Tab-separated table of C-alpha atoms and ligand atoms in Angstrom:
chain	number	residue	atom	x	y	z
A	603	MET	CA	-39.599	176.329	108.356
A	604	ASN	CA	-40.894	179.894	107.959
A	605	VAL	CA	-44.641	180.291	107.914
A	606	LYS	CA	-46.317	183.427	106.642
A	607	VAL	CA	-49.969	184.137	107.270
A	608	GLU	CA	-51.288	187.070	105.242
A	609	ASN	CA	-54.659	188.762	105.722
A	610	VAL	CA	-56.417	185.557	106.658
A	611	VAL	CA	-60.164	185.756	107.217
A	612	LYS	CA	-62.365	182.827	108.201
A	613	THR	CA	-66.130	183.078	108.297
A	614	TYR	CA	-68.717	180.526	109.311
A	615	GLY	CA	-71.979	181.666	107.791
A	616	LYS	CA	-72.491	185.145	109.191
A	617	SER	CA	-70.021	184.842	112.054
A	618	ILE	CA	-66.388	185.767	111.578
A	619	ALA	CA	-63.946	183.548	113.472
A	620	ILE	CA	-60.766	185.204	112.104
A	621	LYS	CA	-60.715	188.838	111.026
A	622	ASP	CA	-57.728	189.714	108.888
A	623	VAL	CA	-54.832	188.059	110.669
A	624	SER	CA	-51.261	188.467	109.405
A	625	LEU	CA	-48.366	186.784	111.138
A	626	ASP	CA	-44.803	185.653	110.471
A	627	ILE	CA	-43.759	182.482	112.234
A	628	ARG	CA	-39.982	182.154	112.312
A	629	ALA	CA	-38.142	178.950	111.632
A	630	GLY	CA	-37.431	177.041	114.834
A	631	GLU	CA	-39.400	179.248	117.193
A	632	LEU	CA	-41.817	178.143	119.878
A	633	LEU	CA	-44.778	180.438	119.363
A	634	ALA	CA	-47.764	180.599	121.699
A	635	LEU	CA	-51.230	181.600	120.503
A	636	LEU	CA	-52.842	182.968	123.622
A	637	GLY	CA	-56.341	184.332	124.005
A	638	PRO	CA	-59.707	183.939	125.676
A	639	SER	CA	-62.024	181.152	124.642
A	640	GLY	CA	-63.590	181.883	121.249
A	641	SER	CA	-60.837	184.272	120.134
A	642	GLY	CA	-59.973	182.182	117.056
A	643	LYS	CA	-56.890	180.230	118.189
A	644	THR	CA	-58.081	176.795	117.147
A	645	THR	CA	-59.437	178.113	113.863
A	646	LEU	CA	-56.047	179.616	113.001
A	647	LEU	CA	-54.270	176.391	113.954
A	648	ARG	CA	-56.630	174.311	111.827
A	649	ILE	CA	-55.954	176.593	108.871
A	650	LEU	CA	-52.199	176.092	109.339
A	651	ALA	CA	-52.751	172.344	109.522
A	652	GLY	CA	-54.877	172.268	106.392
A	653	LEU	CA	-57.914	170.949	108.283
A	654	ASP	CA	-59.776	174.143	107.324
A	655	GLN	CA	-59.440	176.547	104.422
A	656	PRO	CA	-59.469	180.306	105.019
A	657	THR	CA	-62.230	182.324	103.416
A	658	TYR	CA	-59.635	184.879	102.262
A	659	GLY	CA	-55.911	185.311	102.604
A	660	ARG	CA	-52.663	183.487	102.015
A	661	VAL	CA	-50.567	180.986	103.937
A	662	THR	CA	-47.066	180.154	102.752
A	663	PHE	CA	-44.552	177.606	104.016
A	664	ASP	CA	-41.009	178.760	103.195
A	665	GLY	CA	-42.452	181.057	100.566
A	666	GLU	CA	-44.511	178.331	98.913
A	667	ASN	CA	-48.318	178.481	98.797
A	668	ALA	CA	-49.500	176.017	101.440
A	669	LEU	CA	-53.234	176.325	100.816
A	670	GLY	CA	-53.156	174.045	97.801
A	671	LEU	CA	-51.599	171.276	99.867
A	672	PRO	CA	-53.878	168.763	101.601
A	673	VAL	CA	-53.194	167.840	105.242
A	674	GLN	CA	-51.117	164.784	104.335
A	675	LYS	CA	-48.812	166.765	102.053
A	676	ARG	CA	-48.214	169.613	104.503
A	677	ASN	CA	-46.157	167.407	106.753
A	678	VAL	CA	-47.360	168.960	109.987
A	679	GLY	CA	-47.417	167.228	113.355
A	680	LEU	CA	-50.645	167.665	115.303
A	681	VAL	CA	-51.345	167.260	118.990
A	682	PHE	CA	-54.745	168.202	120.337
A	683	GLN	CA	-56.105	168.315	123.853
A	684	ASN	CA	-57.771	164.963	123.548
A	685	TYR	CA	-56.084	163.686	120.476
A	686	ALA	CA	-57.149	160.089	120.723
A	687	LEU	CA	-54.451	157.483	120.353
A	688	PHE	CA	-55.294	154.310	118.473
A	689	ARG	CA	-56.641	152.163	121.289
A	690	HIS	CA	-55.957	148.857	119.628
A	691	MET	CA	-52.303	149.757	118.978
A	692	THR	CA	-49.412	149.682	121.392
A	693	VAL	CA	-47.325	152.750	122.148
A	694	LEU	CA	-44.844	151.576	119.540
A	695	GLY	CA	-47.618	151.018	116.987
A	696	ASN	CA	-49.036	154.488	117.624
A	697	VAL	CA	-45.695	156.238	117.260
A	698	ALA	CA	-44.732	154.263	114.149
A	699	PHE	CA	-48.112	154.741	112.473
A	700	GLY	CA	-47.364	157.942	110.543
A	701	LEU	CA	-44.298	156.354	108.939
A	702	LYS	CA	-45.955	153.025	108.200
A	703	VAL	CA	-48.733	154.604	106.164
A	704	ARG	CA	-46.384	156.559	103.923
A	705	PRO	CA	-46.387	155.686	100.246
A	706	ARG	CA	-43.868	152.928	99.579
A	707	GLU	CA	-41.278	155.156	97.918
A	708	GLN	CA	-41.111	157.477	100.944
A	709	ARG	CA	-41.431	154.788	103.578
A	710	PRO	CA	-38.357	153.841	105.588
A	711	SER	CA	-37.655	150.113	106.096
A	712	GLU	CA	-39.454	148.209	108.887
A	713	LYS	CA	-36.253	148.157	110.871
A	714	GLU	CA	-35.668	151.862	110.470
A	715	ILE	CA	-39.260	152.709	111.429
A	716	ARG	CA	-38.924	150.632	114.578
A	717	LYS	CA	-35.647	152.288	115.506
A	718	ARG	CA	-36.982	155.787	114.916
A	719	ALA	CA	-40.119	155.095	116.957
A	720	LEU	CA	-38.130	153.607	119.837
A	721	ASP	CA	-35.768	156.603	119.828
A	722	LEU	CA	-38.753	158.939	120.076
A	723	ILE	CA	-40.327	156.881	122.845
A	724	GLU	CA	-37.025	157.275	124.669
A	725	LEU	CA	-37.023	161.027	123.938
A	726	VAL	CA	-40.458	161.450	125.527
A	727	GLN	CA	-39.257	159.412	128.492
A	728	LEU	CA	-41.476	156.416	127.963
A	729	GLY	CA	-38.675	153.930	127.347
A	730	GLY	CA	-39.760	150.432	128.407
A	731	LEU	CA	-43.470	151.180	127.900
A	732	GLU	CA	-43.480	150.616	124.133
A	733	ASN	CA	-45.635	147.490	124.354
A	734	ARG	CA	-48.333	148.998	126.536
A	735	TYR	CA	-51.732	149.958	125.207
A	736	PRO	CA	-53.137	153.482	125.725
A	737	ALA	CA	-55.565	152.222	128.386
A	738	GLN	CA	-52.550	151.133	130.454
A	739	LEU	CA	-51.084	154.658	130.566
A	740	SER	CA	-51.770	157.787	132.620
A	741	GLY	CA	-53.140	160.931	130.954
A	742	GLY	CA	-49.717	162.584	130.937
A	743	GLN	CA	-48.094	159.494	129.428
A	744	ARG	CA	-50.731	159.325	126.706
A	745	GLN	CA	-50.137	162.930	125.814
A	746	ARG	CA	-46.417	162.198	125.520
A	747	VAL	CA	-47.207	159.328	123.154
A	748	ALA	CA	-49.264	161.771	121.091
A	749	PHE	CA	-46.193	164.025	120.944
A	750	ALA	CA	-43.904	161.226	119.899
A	751	ARG	CA	-46.406	160.264	117.213
A	752	ALA	CA	-46.498	163.846	115.927
A	753	LEU	CA	-42.696	164.040	115.916
A	754	ALA	CA	-42.229	160.696	114.148
A	755	ILE	CA	-43.089	162.070	110.724
A	756	GLU	CA	-40.356	164.732	111.124
A	757	PRO	CA	-42.876	167.514	110.709
A	758	ARG	CA	-41.941	170.803	109.120
A	759	LEU	CA	-44.336	172.378	111.586
A	760	LEU	CA	-45.597	171.136	114.927
A	761	LEU	CA	-49.065	172.321	115.975
A	762	LEU	CA	-50.320	171.843	119.517
A	763	ASP	CA	-53.824	172.812	120.620
A	764	GLU	CA	-54.048	173.119	124.399
A	765	PRO	CA	-51.953	169.974	124.680
A	766	PHE	CA	-51.989	169.967	128.464
A	767	GLY	CA	-55.534	171.191	128.896
A	768	ALA	CA	-57.002	167.955	130.203
A	769	LEU	CA	-54.230	167.178	132.667
A	770	ASP	CA	-54.003	168.031	136.334
A	771	ALA	CA	-51.889	170.957	137.506
A	772	GLN	CA	-48.842	169.000	138.629
A	773	VAL	CA	-48.583	166.961	135.422
A	774	ARG	CA	-49.116	170.094	133.358
A	775	LYS	CA	-46.170	171.744	135.043
A	776	GLU	CA	-43.908	168.790	134.371
A	777	LEU	CA	-44.968	168.543	130.751
A	778	ARG	CA	-44.368	172.256	130.192
A	779	ARG	CA	-40.736	171.905	131.206
A	780	TRP	CA	-40.479	168.871	129.109
A	781	LEU	CA	-41.954	170.553	126.035
A	782	VAL	CA	-39.308	173.281	126.220
A	783	GLU	CA	-36.555	170.668	126.487
A	784	ILE	CA	-37.895	168.664	123.562
A	785	HIS	CA	-38.202	171.834	121.538
A	786	ARG	CA	-34.588	172.727	122.306
A	787	GLU	CA	-33.428	169.271	121.263
A	788	THR	CA	-35.469	168.936	118.089
A	789	GLY	CA	-35.765	172.584	116.978
A	790	HIS	CA	-39.111	172.128	115.206
A	791	THR	CA	-41.031	175.266	114.349
A	792	THR	CA	-43.850	174.956	116.860
A	793	VAL	CA	-47.158	176.758	117.331
A	794	PHE	CA	-48.841	176.055	120.556
A	795	VAL	CA	-52.340	177.195	121.572
A	796	THR	CA	-53.203	177.981	125.152
A	797	HIS	CA	-55.644	180.106	127.123
A	798	ASP	CA	-53.272	179.963	130.099
A	799	GLN	CA	-51.090	183.062	130.240
A	800	GLU	CA	-48.653	181.506	132.679
A	801	GLU	CA	-48.060	178.656	130.290
A	802	ALA	CA	-47.449	181.063	127.402
A	803	LEU	CA	-45.168	183.349	129.414
A	804	GLU	CA	-43.144	180.437	130.708
A	805	LEU	CA	-42.711	178.481	127.482
A	806	ALA	CA	-42.855	180.658	124.436
A	807	ASP	CA	-40.151	182.470	122.501
A	808	ARG	CA	-42.901	184.793	121.310
A	809	ILE	CA	-46.544	185.163	122.193
A	810	VAL	CA	-49.377	186.126	119.866
A	811	VAL	CA	-52.315	187.390	121.876
A	812	MET	CA	-55.632	186.951	120.097
A	813	ARG	CA	-58.887	188.662	120.907
A	814	ASP	CA	-62.116	188.361	119.047
A	815	GLY	CA	-60.582	186.980	115.847
A	816	ARG	CA	-57.761	189.524	115.680
A	817	ILE	CA	-54.198	189.770	116.877
A	818	GLU	CA	-54.023	192.151	119.794
A	819	GLN	CA	-50.263	192.076	120.362
A	820	VAL	CA	-47.221	190.033	119.353
A	821	GLY	CA	-44.037	190.003	121.378
A	822	THR	CA	-41.598	188.178	123.582
A	823	PRO	CA	-42.922	187.256	127.025
A	824	ASP	CA	-41.072	190.288	128.445
A	825	GLU	CA	-42.593	192.652	125.898
A	826	ILE	CA	-46.065	191.235	126.425
A	827	TYR	CA	-45.796	191.521	130.173
A	828	ASP	CA	-43.874	194.783	130.541
A	829	GLU	CA	-45.216	196.718	127.572
A	830	PRO	CA	-48.895	195.808	127.183
A	831	ASN	CA	-50.172	197.888	124.277
A	832	SER	CA	-53.857	198.228	125.196
A	833	PRO	CA	-56.236	198.278	128.159
A	834	PHE	CA	-57.260	194.747	127.136
A	835	MET	CA	-53.634	193.575	127.394
A	836	PHE	CA	-53.260	195.146	130.843
A	837	SER	CA	-56.279	193.314	132.137
A	838	PHE	CA	-55.708	190.064	130.245
A	839	ILE	CA	-52.043	189.510	131.161
A	840	GLY	CA	-50.840	189.712	134.734
A	841	GLU	CA	-52.363	192.017	137.293
A	842	SER	CA	-53.147	195.681	136.924
A	843	SER	CA	-55.199	198.523	138.304
A	844	ALA	CA	-56.847	201.292	136.324
A	845	LEU	CA	-57.435	204.717	137.752
A	846	PRO	CA	-59.749	207.342	136.216
A	847	VAL	CA	-57.706	210.458	135.442
A	848	ARG	CA	-57.929	213.418	133.109
A	849	VAL	CA	-55.587	214.824	130.519
A	850	ASP	CA	-55.538	218.582	130.354
A	851	GLN	CA	-53.038	220.579	128.288
A	852	GLY	CA	-50.480	217.795	128.198
A	853	LYS	CA	-50.716	217.145	131.942
A	854	LEU	CA	-52.311	214.346	133.899
A	855	TRP	CA	-54.758	215.143	136.697
A	856	LEU	CA	-56.347	213.121	139.442
A	857	ASP	CA	-59.359	215.342	140.199
A	858	GLN	CA	-57.696	218.651	141.158
A	859	HIS	CA	-54.380	217.034	141.956
A	860	PRO	CA	-51.693	217.304	139.251
A	861	LEU	CA	-49.640	214.166	138.618
A	862	ASP	CA	-46.032	214.282	137.639
A	863	LEU	CA	-46.623	211.602	134.982
A	864	ALA	CA	-46.486	212.154	131.237
A	865	PRO	CA	-49.765	211.242	129.496
A	866	GLY	CA	-47.975	210.405	126.247
A	867	ASP	CA	-49.976	211.366	123.177
A	868	VAL	CA	-53.378	210.913	124.807
A	869	PRO	CA	-55.666	213.837	123.873
A	870	ASN	CA	-57.351	216.147	126.374
A	871	GLY	CA	-60.264	214.571	128.203
A	872	PRO	CA	-61.087	211.708	130.518
A	873	ALA	CA	-58.469	208.953	130.549
A	874	ARG	CA	-57.396	205.888	132.458
A	875	LEU	CA	-54.037	205.279	134.079
A	876	PHE	CA	-52.979	201.621	134.055
A	877	LEU	CA	-50.295	200.242	136.310
A	878	ARG	CA	-49.092	196.941	137.665
A	879	PRO	CA	-48.798	196.288	141.417
A	880	HIS	CA	-45.014	195.895	141.353
A	881	ASP	CA	-44.325	198.890	139.120
A	882	VAL	CA	-44.740	201.491	141.851
A	883	GLU	CA	-42.735	202.852	144.737
A	884	LEU	CA	-43.824	204.506	147.931
A	885	VAL	CA	-42.749	208.132	148.247
A	886	ASN	CA	-42.895	210.642	151.093
A	887	ASP	CA	-43.984	213.669	149.169
A	888	THR	CA	-47.483	213.661	147.701
A	889	ARG	CA	-46.596	216.413	145.205
A	890	GLY	CA	-46.979	214.987	141.696
A	891	ALA	CA	-47.494	211.508	143.156
A	892	ILE	CA	-50.680	209.484	143.650
A	893	PRO	CA	-52.017	209.968	147.182
A	894	GLY	CA	-54.034	207.201	148.744
A	895	VAL	CA	-55.378	205.777	151.959
A	896	VAL	CA	-54.455	202.278	153.046
A	897	SER	CA	-57.582	200.143	153.084
A	898	PHE	CA	-56.241	196.621	153.184
A	899	LEU	CA	-52.837	195.100	153.748
A	900	ARG	CA	-51.962	191.449	153.383
A	901	ARG	CA	-48.970	189.200	153.101
A	902	GLN	CA	-48.279	187.674	149.700
A	903	GLY	CA	-45.213	185.503	149.340
A	904	GLY	CA	-42.040	187.518	149.930
A	905	SER	CA	-43.811	190.873	149.904
A	906	ARG	CA	-47.080	192.515	150.870
A	907	ARG	CA	-50.059	193.698	148.882
A	908	LEU	CA	-51.736	196.945	149.675
A	909	ASP	CA	-55.160	198.180	148.548
A	910	LEU	CA	-55.172	201.939	148.302
A	911	GLU	CA	-58.310	204.062	148.218
A	912	ILE	CA	-57.758	206.934	145.870
A	913	ASN	CA	-59.481	210.313	145.981
A	914	GLY	CA	-62.505	209.193	147.965
A	915	HIS	CA	-64.628	208.076	144.972
A	916	GLY	CA	-64.277	204.419	145.715
A	917	ASP	CA	-61.423	203.998	143.232
A	918	ARG	CA	-58.886	201.497	144.387
A	919	ILE	CA	-55.529	200.332	143.217
A	920	GLU	CA	-53.511	197.387	144.349
A	921	ILE	CA	-49.783	197.738	144.848
A	922	GLU	CA	-46.922	195.604	146.031
A	923	VAL	CA	-44.846	196.838	148.970
A	924	PRO	CA	-41.910	195.340	150.871
A	925	ALA	CA	-42.723	192.817	153.575
A	926	ASN	CA	-41.513	195.227	156.267
A	927	PHE	CA	-44.134	197.815	155.326
A	928	SER	CA	-46.407	198.025	158.339
A	929	HIS	CA	-48.676	201.092	158.110
A	930	LEU	CA	-51.977	199.483	158.760
A	931	SER	CA	-53.823	202.663	158.068
A	932	GLY	CA	-53.273	206.244	157.078
A	933	GLU	CA	-52.121	208.102	154.050
A	934	VAL	CA	-49.342	207.154	151.708
A	935	ALA	CA	-48.237	208.298	148.282
A	936	ILE	CA	-46.985	206.245	145.386
A	937	ARG	CA	-45.195	206.909	142.150
A	938	PRO	CA	-45.404	204.409	139.312
A	939	HIS	CA	-42.147	203.886	137.437
A	940	ARG	CA	-43.958	202.104	134.646
A	941	PHE	CA	-47.519	202.936	133.517
A	942	ARG	CA	-49.654	203.709	130.482
A	943	VAL	CA	-52.428	206.200	129.917
A	944	TYR	CA	-55.324	205.505	127.534
A	945	PRO	CA	-58.312	207.637	126.582
A	946	ALA	CA	-61.286	206.640	128.753
A	947	ALA	CA	-63.159	205.283	125.764
A	948	ALA	CA	-60.330	202.998	124.587
B	1118	ADP	P1	-60.627	179.382	120.467
B	1118	ADP	O1	-59.859	178.186	120.010
B	1118	ADP	O2	-59.786	180.613	120.622
B	1118	ADP	O3	-61.432	179.122	121.703
B	1118	ADP	P2	-62.148	178.986	118.023
B	1118	ADP	O4	-61.143	179.187	116.949
B	1118	ADP	O5	-62.508	177.590	118.364
B	1118	ADP	O6	-61.695	179.785	119.320
B	1118	ADP	O7	-63.483	179.756	117.634
B	1118	ADP	C1	-63.498	181.092	117.188
B	1118	ADP	C2	-64.927	181.470	116.843
B	1118	ADP	O8	-65.383	180.755	115.695
B	1118	ADP	C3	-65.910	181.146	117.936
B	1118	ADP	O9	-66.866	182.182	117.978
B	1118	ADP	C4	-66.543	179.851	117.476
B	1118	ADP	O10	-67.844	179.720	117.975
B	1118	ADP	C5	-66.524	179.993	115.978
B	1118	ADP	N1	-66.400	178.686	115.300
B	1118	ADP	C6	-65.326	177.875	115.354
B	1118	ADP	N2	-65.519	176.764	114.615
B	1118	ADP	C7	-66.757	176.892	114.066
B	1118	ADP	C8	-67.543	176.074	113.187
B	1118	ADP	N3	-67.095	174.907	112.710
B	1118	ADP	N4	-68.769	176.543	112.841
B	1118	ADP	C9	-69.227	177.727	113.302
B	1118	ADP	N5	-68.534	178.538	114.121
B	1118	ADP	C10	-67.316	178.134	114.515
B	1119	MG	MG1	-59.653	176.305	120.932
């Protein structure tokens, strides 16, 4: 199902949780809402679910106004971080619940409900545990029951709010893989909230980065990682260094040293050069390149990390170099092959 969010605003008294958000969610995609705590992710998800109404704006499901529809009629599947299962019901009872409470004319037969629930329990790899109670399951297993329960109603939209948040790192990793597989098999349009960039980069078809109630950037994981569109994005996703520079007459300067790097359309004045550790290469000639002094070298996985002191003002950048790099001191020069320049005030 296609979901269209248009100019949605949500206020709570004087505070604004969502500030004019517009977003197209494509049928069948796995979309991550990523952002720091308090950026409005849960609020947006609750509006999609029908648990909250926006103060302004429109939400349509396949072109149809969704805001008039109560939660029950929206046919969305919900999984929250600590979405409590019914403690007095078995796994089977929990998964079957959403179908059992349907109005008679839409309710499948007892036999059909049982079959569908058992198939889903199999799908989430809990076959054989259908008669257990939630207290007899691990955290990861409970979360998988919550998934199966959300899937049982054949939702038009699946909404997950930090579904792995409460689980330990190992279980989280397993469930991530598993979520992608389930999504591939079932093809539900899925929106999934996380504050964990790794999780978003690994799982999502597209990522919506939220900041302070607004959308900062939308893109595929590659676009988000390789083409961050703001200083915030550089610092929020992955690793980066920022170097104070100056734009003068269309050229970039590091103090008195001209850099052979195009400043783009940044106006004259103080600016910042952003780069990622692996987007640079060492060069022999300092002309047009960024000269630096090695201040710290350390092994990191298959390569090495180097802290470079730049221009003697205490500015430092971190870069990745091959493992066989062994200058423990002295001067080097680097040339970024991917970078962005922003006005200093941005
Ligand atoms: P996130 O899920 O990204 O951490 P939320 O959507 O929960 O962020 O919150 C966004 C902002 O809205 C926060 O500043 C939060 O304090 C505020 N907020 C959320 N729900 C309410 C509420 N029911 N009443 C008042 N303020 C709220
Ligand atoms: Mg939240």
